[in-house]
């Protein structure tokens, strides 16, 4: 479980220009630390700017996608918190549990590990409903 400030990279003032290899290394670190299992998914960098999201998890293929363009507009700590958020999706999905942002299971696990939350209206309403 990771608590606020426990991200193993003290780079809040640096931009989130992070390599694929670094994202993979942090994914493995987070999954071992939070769940005791190695990360068996894939991370991809998609070269387009996203306005409404920072990353996404694709169930088909167990893929987490990031945009390096979008990452550069965030701090390194923000990018790593988003990675942890997407890894919560990955973990719940691979465990056969509901993994959408608006499910109780997702909200509870995100809180437990200290992951960020989606700003989407549906996810925010679910958070208010459950907590």
Coordinates of N, CA, C and O in Angstrom, one line a residue, residues 11 28 30 45 48 104 106 111 119-120 125:
X11 N 10.0 14.1 -7.4 CA 10.2 15.0 -8.5 C 9.0 15.8 -8.8 O 8.7 16.0 -10.0
X28 N 6.1 -2.3 -12.2 CA 6.5 -3.5 -11.5 C 6.7 -3.1 -10.0 O 6.2 -3.9 -9.2
X30 N 5.2 -0.8 -8.2 CA 3.9 -0.6 -7.6 C 3.1 -1.9 -7.4 O 2.5 -2.1 -6.4
X45 N 3.2 4.0 -25.2 CA 3.2 5.5 -25.4 C 2.6 5.8 -26.7 O 3.0 5.4 -27.8
X48 N 0.0 11.3 -29.1 CA -1.1 12.3 -29.4 C -1.4 13.0 -28.1 O -1.3 12.4 -27.0
X104 N -17.6 0.3 -6.5 CA -17.2 0.4 -5.1 C -15.8 -0.3 -4.9 O -14.9 0.2 -4.2
X106 N -13.4 -0.5 -7.1 CA -12.3 0.4 -7.6 C -12.0 1.5 -6.6 O -10.9 1.7 -6.2
X111 N -8.4 4.0 -2.8 CA -8.1 4.6 -1.5 C -7.1 3.8 -0.8 O -6.2 4.4 -0.1
X119 N -11.6 12.5 -12.5 CA -12.4 13.7 -12.4 C -13.7 13.6 -13.1 O -14.5 14.5 -13.0
X120 N -13.9 12.5 -13.8 CA -15.2 12.3 -14.5 C -16.4 12.3 -13.6 O -16.3 11.8 -12.5
X125 N -19.4 11.1 -8.7 CA -20.7 10.8 -8.0 C -20.6 9.5 -7.3 O -21.2 9.4 -6.2

